[in-house]
């Protein structure tokens, strides 16, 4: 079984920037996911949890959960589809366009919700779509495939790479798996930090809770070279 991908063609500096960006996005994903859970009792980026809720709700006739879970899953999928199409669109030279789109959605939603009080179902559909797009911004760190809002996959890969580092006798393989394990651990910690911060800031920012990740995304798009965001 091959658990380590082919050697990355990126420079060490590009990999470091890519790693920082992935952690940064994981932080935002954790923050927004926790916000969705607190505000709407629905995960907006953790589709495993929503799928579990959807399955258990069928036979308990909890139609509210069925509708909200199905809506966010569909919206998230459409967001991933849209984000992937953007990354493959050869005529688009703005490689950070996904940052602007997600940030714009969060800002527009915040303004609409402030003046018109958007309902729960439209809210999770909008934010779920935005999270789907954000999920496509960074898909690798060096040669390690990552998903900035899929914690189960991150922990799975972390444990596997740790096992390879422990058991392998090949020096290069041990070095590679160690680097991957560190990347994945930091990614998980980023998501956890964002989720931990959300309950505090919701009470402080109230209706402006999602402005923070919107501003962070805009800031990040200005700091990261556009070449780093290309998909491998």
mmCIF file of C-alpha atoms in Angstrom:
data_model
loop_
_atom_site.group_PDB
_atom_site.id
_atom_site.type_symbol
_atom_site.label_atom_id
_atom_site.label_comp_id
_atom_site.label_asym_id
_atom_site.label_seq_id
_atom_site.Cartn_x
_atom_site.Cartn_y
_atom_site.Cartn_z
ATOM 1 C CA UNK A 1 0.000 0.000 0.000
ATOM 2 C CA UNK A 2 1.456 3.370 -1.011
ATOM 3 C CA UNK A 3 0.569 6.022 1.523
ATOM 4 C CA UNK A 4 3.009 8.709 0.429
ATOM 5 C CA UNK A 5 2.474 10.626 -2.791
ATOM 6 C CA UNK A 6 5.074 11.388 -5.414
ATOM 7 C CA UNK A 7 7.734 13.928 -4.525
ATOM 8 C CA UNK A 8 6.462 17.477 -4.734
ATOM 9 C CA UNK A 9 7.852 19.785 -7.405
ATOM 10 C CA UNK A 10 7.305 22.820 -5.189
ATOM 11 C CA UNK A 11 10.213 24.578 -3.489
ATOM 12 C CA UNK A 12 10.597 24.375 0.286
ATOM 13 C CA UNK A 13 9.495 28.008 0.564
ATOM 14 C CA UNK A 14 6.343 27.339 -1.453
ATOM 15 C CA UNK A 15 5.545 24.324 0.706
ATOM 16 C CA UNK A 16 5.903 26.449 3.850
ATOM 17 C CA UNK A 17 3.515 29.049 2.458
ATOM 18 C CA UNK A 18 1.139 26.295 1.382
ATOM 19 C CA UNK A 19 1.241 24.817 4.883
ATOM 20 C CA UNK A 20 0.505 28.164 6.516
ATOM 21 C CA UNK A 21 -2.381 28.739 4.127
ATOM 22 C CA UNK A 22 -3.853 25.293 4.853
ATOM 23 C CA UNK A 23 -3.680 25.876 8.621
ATOM 24 C CA UNK A 24 -5.191 29.310 8.167
ATOM 25 C CA UNK A 25 -8.096 27.912 6.135
ATOM 26 C CA UNK A 26 -8.594 25.095 8.646
ATOM 27 C CA UNK A 27 -8.897 27.712 11.389
ATOM 28 C CA UNK A 28 -11.552 29.548 9.369
ATOM 29 C CA UNK A 29 -13.382 26.288 8.617
ATOM 30 C CA UNK A 30 -13.425 25.352 12.307
ATOM 31 C CA UNK A 31 -14.672 28.804 13.243
ATOM 32 C CA UNK A 32 -17.482 28.819 10.668
ATOM 33 C CA UNK A 33 -18.443 25.196 11.349
ATOM 34 C CA UNK A 34 -18.773 25.890 15.075
ATOM 35 C CA UNK A 35 -20.776 29.023 14.279
ATOM 36 C CA UNK A 36 -23.170 26.985 12.128
ATOM 37 C CA UNK A 37 -23.578 24.370 14.847
ATOM 38 C CA UNK A 38 -24.342 26.990 17.491
ATOM 39 C CA UNK A 39 -26.627 29.172 15.357
ATOM 40 C CA UNK A 40 -28.439 26.604 13.210
ATOM 41 C CA UNK A 41 -27.675 23.255 14.899
ATOM 42 C CA UNK A 42 -26.120 22.111 11.623
ATOM 43 C CA UNK A 43 -22.537 21.580 10.496
ATOM 44 C CA UNK A 44 -21.700 23.740 7.485
ATOM 45 C CA UNK A 45 -18.438 21.994 6.601
ATOM 46 C CA UNK A 46 -18.516 18.643 8.430
ATOM 47 C CA UNK A 47 -20.579 16.551 6.014
ATOM 48 C CA UNK A 48 -19.931 13.273 7.864
ATOM 49 C CA UNK A 49 -21.882 14.643 10.825
ATOM 50 C CA UNK A 50 -24.666 15.915 8.583
ATOM 51 C CA UNK A 51 -24.900 12.572 6.802
ATOM 52 C CA UNK A 52 -25.212 10.793 10.149
ATOM 53 C CA UNK A 53 -27.930 13.225 11.246
ATOM 54 C CA UNK A 54 -29.731 12.781 7.932
ATOM 55 C CA UNK A 55 -29.680 8.998 8.209
ATOM 56 C CA UNK A 56 -30.904 8.861 11.805
ATOM 57 C CA UNK A 57 -33.613 11.457 11.149
ATOM 58 C CA UNK A 58 -35.335 9.401 8.444
ATOM 59 C CA UNK A 59 -36.916 6.881 10.783
ATOM 60 C CA UNK A 60 -37.477 9.302 13.648
ATOM 61 C CA UNK A 61 -39.463 11.590 11.333
ATOM 62 C CA UNK A 62 -37.492 14.680 12.318
ATOM 63 C CA UNK A 63 -38.296 16.534 9.125
ATOM 64 C CA UNK A 64 -36.509 19.714 10.186
ATOM 65 C CA UNK A 65 -33.210 17.838 10.518
ATOM 66 C CA UNK A 66 -33.820 15.996 7.243
ATOM 67 C CA UNK A 67 -34.375 19.249 5.353
ATOM 68 C CA UNK A 68 -31.452 21.124 6.931
ATOM 69 C CA UNK A 69 -28.996 18.226 6.582
ATOM 70 C CA UNK A 70 -29.961 17.505 2.982
ATOM 71 C CA UNK A 71 -29.827 21.196 2.089
ATOM 72 C CA UNK A 72 -26.339 21.787 3.486
ATOM 73 C CA UNK A 73 -24.957 18.609 1.899
ATOM 74 C CA UNK A 74 -26.283 19.580 -1.531
ATOM 75 C CA UNK A 75 -25.065 23.170 -1.143
ATOM 76 C CA UNK A 76 -21.621 21.991 -0.050
ATOM 77 C CA UNK A 77 -21.358 19.679 -3.075
ATOM 78 C CA UNK A 78 -22.376 22.482 -5.433
ATOM 79 C CA UNK A 79 -19.760 24.704 -3.795
ATOM 80 C CA UNK A 80 -17.022 22.115 -4.341
ATOM 81 C CA UNK A 81 -18.148 21.697 -7.951
ATOM 82 C CA UNK A 82 -18.054 25.467 -8.512
ATOM 83 C CA UNK A 83 -14.680 25.856 -6.787
ATOM 84 C CA UNK A 84 -13.145 23.025 -8.783
ATOM 85 C CA UNK A 85 -14.467 24.473 -12.040
ATOM 86 C CA UNK A 86 -12.905 27.821 -11.110
ATOM 87 C CA UNK A 87 -9.536 26.182 -10.462
ATOM 88 C CA UNK A 88 -9.693 24.442 -13.861
ATOM 89 C CA UNK A 89 -10.897 27.511 -15.763
ATOM 90 C CA UNK A 90 -7.903 28.330 -17.956
ATOM 91 C CA UNK A 91 -9.221 31.748 -18.962
ATOM 92 C CA UNK A 92 -9.257 32.934 -15.354
ATOM 93 C CA UNK A 93 -5.864 34.402 -14.437
ATOM 94 C CA UNK A 94 -6.886 35.432 -10.921
ATOM 95 C CA UNK A 95 -5.750 32.403 -8.952
ATOM 96 C CA UNK A 96 -7.023 33.866 -5.675
ATOM 97 C CA UNK A 97 -10.544 34.408 -7.012
ATOM 98 C CA UNK A 98 -11.964 31.761 -4.651
ATOM 99 C CA UNK A 99 -10.824 33.872 -1.678
ATOM 100 C CA UNK A 100 -12.748 36.866 -2.968
ATOM 101 C CA UNK A 101 -15.856 34.848 -3.770
ATOM 102 C CA UNK A 102 -16.052 33.179 -0.352
ATOM 103 C CA UNK A 103 -15.289 36.429 1.455
ATOM 104 C CA UNK A 104 -17.891 38.250 -0.652
ATOM 105 C CA UNK A 105 -20.529 35.629 0.152
ATOM 106 C CA UNK A 106 -19.834 35.928 3.885
ATOM 107 C CA UNK A 107 -19.984 39.727 3.794
ATOM 108 C CA UNK A 108 -23.152 39.803 1.668
ATOM 109 C CA UNK A 109 -24.835 37.231 3.903
ATOM 110 C CA UNK A 110 -23.899 39.197 7.032
ATOM 111 C CA UNK A 111 -25.407 42.406 5.619
ATOM 112 C CA UNK A 112 -28.578 40.667 4.443
ATOM 113 C CA UNK A 113 -28.986 38.906 7.777
ATOM 114 C CA UNK A 114 -28.454 42.145 9.680
ATOM 115 C CA UNK A 115 -31.234 43.956 7.831
ATOM 116 C CA UNK A 116 -33.638 41.156 6.901
ATOM 117 C CA UNK A 117 -32.956 38.222 9.266
ATOM 118 C CA UNK A 118 -32.273 35.369 6.819
ATOM 119 C CA UNK A 119 -33.964 32.092 7.812
ATOM 120 C CA UNK A 120 -32.090 28.988 8.960
ATOM 121 C CA UNK A 121 -32.475 26.962 5.752
ATOM 122 C CA UNK A 122 -31.320 29.736 3.380
ATOM 123 C CA UNK A 123 -28.507 30.507 5.842
ATOM 124 C CA UNK A 124 -27.071 27.006 5.886
ATOM 125 C CA UNK A 125 -27.475 26.758 2.107
ATOM 126 C CA UNK A 126 -25.496 29.963 1.540
ATOM 127 C CA UNK A 127 -22.762 29.240 4.063
ATOM 128 C CA UNK A 128 -22.558 25.576 3.058
ATOM 129 C CA UNK A 129 -21.997 26.643 -0.554
ATOM 130 C CA UNK A 130 -19.258 29.063 0.523
ATOM 131 C CA UNK A 131 -17.556 26.358 2.573
ATOM 132 C CA UNK A 132 -17.636 24.029 -0.405
ATOM 133 C CA UNK A 133 -15.771 26.590 -2.500
ATOM 134 C CA UNK A 134 -13.269 27.237 0.290
ATOM 135 C CA UNK A 135 -12.624 23.512 0.538
ATOM 136 C CA UNK A 136 -11.080 23.585 -2.960
ATOM 137 C CA UNK A 137 -8.571 26.391 -2.360
ATOM 138 C CA UNK A 138 -5.793 24.176 -0.968
ATOM 139 C CA UNK A 139 -5.802 20.434 -1.621
ATOM 140 C CA UNK A 140 -2.157 19.588 -0.933
ATOM 141 C CA UNK A 141 0.721 20.596 1.305
ATOM 142 C CA UNK A 142 3.874 19.542 -0.490
ATOM 143 C CA UNK A 143 3.106 15.985 -1.537
ATOM 144 C CA UNK A 144 0.489 15.330 1.146
ATOM 145 C CA UNK A 145 -3.159 15.499 0.157
ATOM 146 C CA UNK A 146 -5.114 17.580 2.662
ATOM 147 C CA UNK A 147 -8.661 18.691 3.259
ATOM 148 C CA UNK A 148 -8.936 21.828 5.357
ATOM 149 C CA UNK A 149 -12.354 21.007 6.809
ATOM 150 C CA UNK A 150 -12.435 17.192 6.870
ATOM 151 C CA UNK A 151 -11.127 16.419 10.354
ATOM 152 C CA UNK A 152 -11.719 12.656 10.149
ATOM 153 C CA UNK A 153 -9.581 12.388 7.024
ATOM 154 C CA UNK A 154 -6.912 14.582 8.583
ATOM 155 C CA UNK A 155 -6.664 12.424 11.701
ATOM 156 C CA UNK A 156 -6.703 9.267 9.574
ATOM 157 C CA UNK A 157 -3.771 10.486 7.478
ATOM 158 C CA UNK A 158 -1.983 11.728 10.599
ATOM 159 C CA UNK A 159 -2.133 8.294 12.215
ATOM 160 C CA UNK A 160 -1.076 6.534 9.004
ATOM 161 C CA UNK A 161 1.922 8.779 8.446
ATOM 162 C CA UNK A 162 2.915 8.403 12.083
ATOM 163 C CA UNK A 163 2.778 4.630 11.683
ATOM 164 C CA UNK A 164 4.971 4.821 8.577
ATOM 165 C CA UNK A 165 7.479 7.001 10.422
ATOM 166 C CA UNK A 166 7.547 4.506 13.290
ATOM 167 C CA UNK A 167 7.828 1.326 11.226
ATOM 168 C CA UNK A 168 9.791 2.276 8.111
ATOM 169 C CA UNK A 169 13.511 1.546 7.762
ATOM 170 C CA UNK A 170 13.888 3.821 4.742
ATOM 171 C CA UNK A 171 15.432 7.176 5.656
ATOM 172 C CA UNK A 172 13.676 9.190 2.953
ATOM 173 C CA UNK A 173 10.339 7.592 3.729
ATOM 174 C CA UNK A 174 10.717 8.342 7.449
ATOM 175 C CA UNK A 175 11.592 11.953 6.698
ATOM 176 C CA UNK A 176 8.645 12.311 4.330
ATOM 177 C CA UNK A 177 6.127 10.723 6.686
ATOM 178 C CA UNK A 178 7.371 12.813 9.612
ATOM 179 C CA UNK A 179 6.906 16.032 7.623
ATOM 180 C CA UNK A 180 3.436 14.920 6.534
ATOM 181 C CA UNK A 181 2.446 14.033 10.103
ATOM 182 C CA UNK A 182 3.523 17.462 11.344
ATOM 183 C CA UNK A 183 1.564 19.197 8.561
ATOM 184 C CA UNK A 184 -1.547 17.200 9.420
ATOM 185 C CA UNK A 185 -1.229 17.770 13.167
ATOM 186 C CA UNK A 186 -0.956 21.520 12.655
ATOM 187 C CA UNK A 187 -3.937 21.388 10.298
ATOM 188 C CA UNK A 188 -6.037 19.649 12.951
ATOM 189 C CA UNK A 189 -4.914 22.130 15.601
ATOM 190 C CA UNK A 190 -5.889 24.993 13.295
ATOM 191 C CA UNK A 191 -9.420 23.636 12.911
ATOM 192 C CA UNK A 192 -9.697 23.010 16.655
ATOM 193 C CA UNK A 193 -8.543 26.550 17.458
ATOM 194 C CA UNK A 194 -11.129 28.075 15.147
ATOM 195 C CA UNK A 195 -13.915 25.956 16.631
ATOM 196 C CA UNK A 196 -12.830 26.888 20.169
ATOM 197 C CA UNK A 197 -12.810 30.608 19.392
ATOM 198 C CA UNK A 198 -16.242 30.750 17.751
ATOM 199 C CA UNK A 199 -18.399 30.435 20.921
ATOM 200 C CA UNK A 200 -16.516 33.350 22.480
ATOM 201 C CA UNK A 201 -16.733 35.682 19.490
ATOM 202 C CA UNK A 202 -20.381 34.899 18.755
ATOM 203 C CA UNK A 203 -21.276 36.593 22.039
ATOM 204 C CA UNK A 204 -19.055 39.559 21.200
ATOM 205 C CA UNK A 205 -19.750 40.068 17.482
ATOM 206 C CA UNK A 206 -23.355 38.816 17.509
ATOM 207 C CA UNK A 207 -24.734 39.486 13.984
ATOM 208 C CA UNK A 208 -21.246 40.297 12.648
ATOM 209 C CA UNK A 209 -19.740 36.920 13.539
ATOM 210 C CA UNK A 210 -18.922 35.950 9.947
ATOM 211 C CA UNK A 211 -17.224 39.246 9.140
ATOM 212 C CA UNK A 212 -14.081 37.999 10.875
ATOM 213 C CA UNK A 213 -13.441 35.038 8.516
ATOM 214 C CA UNK A 214 -14.375 37.257 5.554
ATOM 215 C CA UNK A 215 -11.716 39.804 6.511
ATOM 216 C CA UNK A 216 -9.177 37.060 7.228
ATOM 217 C CA UNK A 217 -9.734 35.573 3.775
ATOM 218 C CA UNK A 218 -9.254 38.945 2.080
ATOM 219 C CA UNK A 219 -6.078 39.537 4.076
ATOM 220 C CA UNK A 220 -4.770 36.094 3.224
ATOM 221 C CA UNK A 221 -5.439 36.565 -0.496
ATOM 222 C CA UNK A 222 -3.198 39.632 -0.487
ATOM 223 C CA UNK A 223 -0.345 37.869 1.254
ATOM 224 C CA UNK A 224 -0.243 34.569 -0.620
ATOM 225 C CA UNK A 225 1.386 34.385 -4.098
ATOM 226 C CA UNK A 226 -1.223 33.310 -6.651
ATOM 227 C CA UNK A 227 0.937 30.385 -7.818
ATOM 228 C CA UNK A 228 0.587 28.712 -4.431
ATOM 229 C CA UNK A 229 -3.147 28.271 -4.852
ATOM 230 C CA UNK A 230 -2.928 26.188 -8.007
ATOM 231 C CA UNK A 231 -4.262 22.655 -7.638
ATOM 232 C CA UNK A 232 -1.953 19.701 -8.192
#
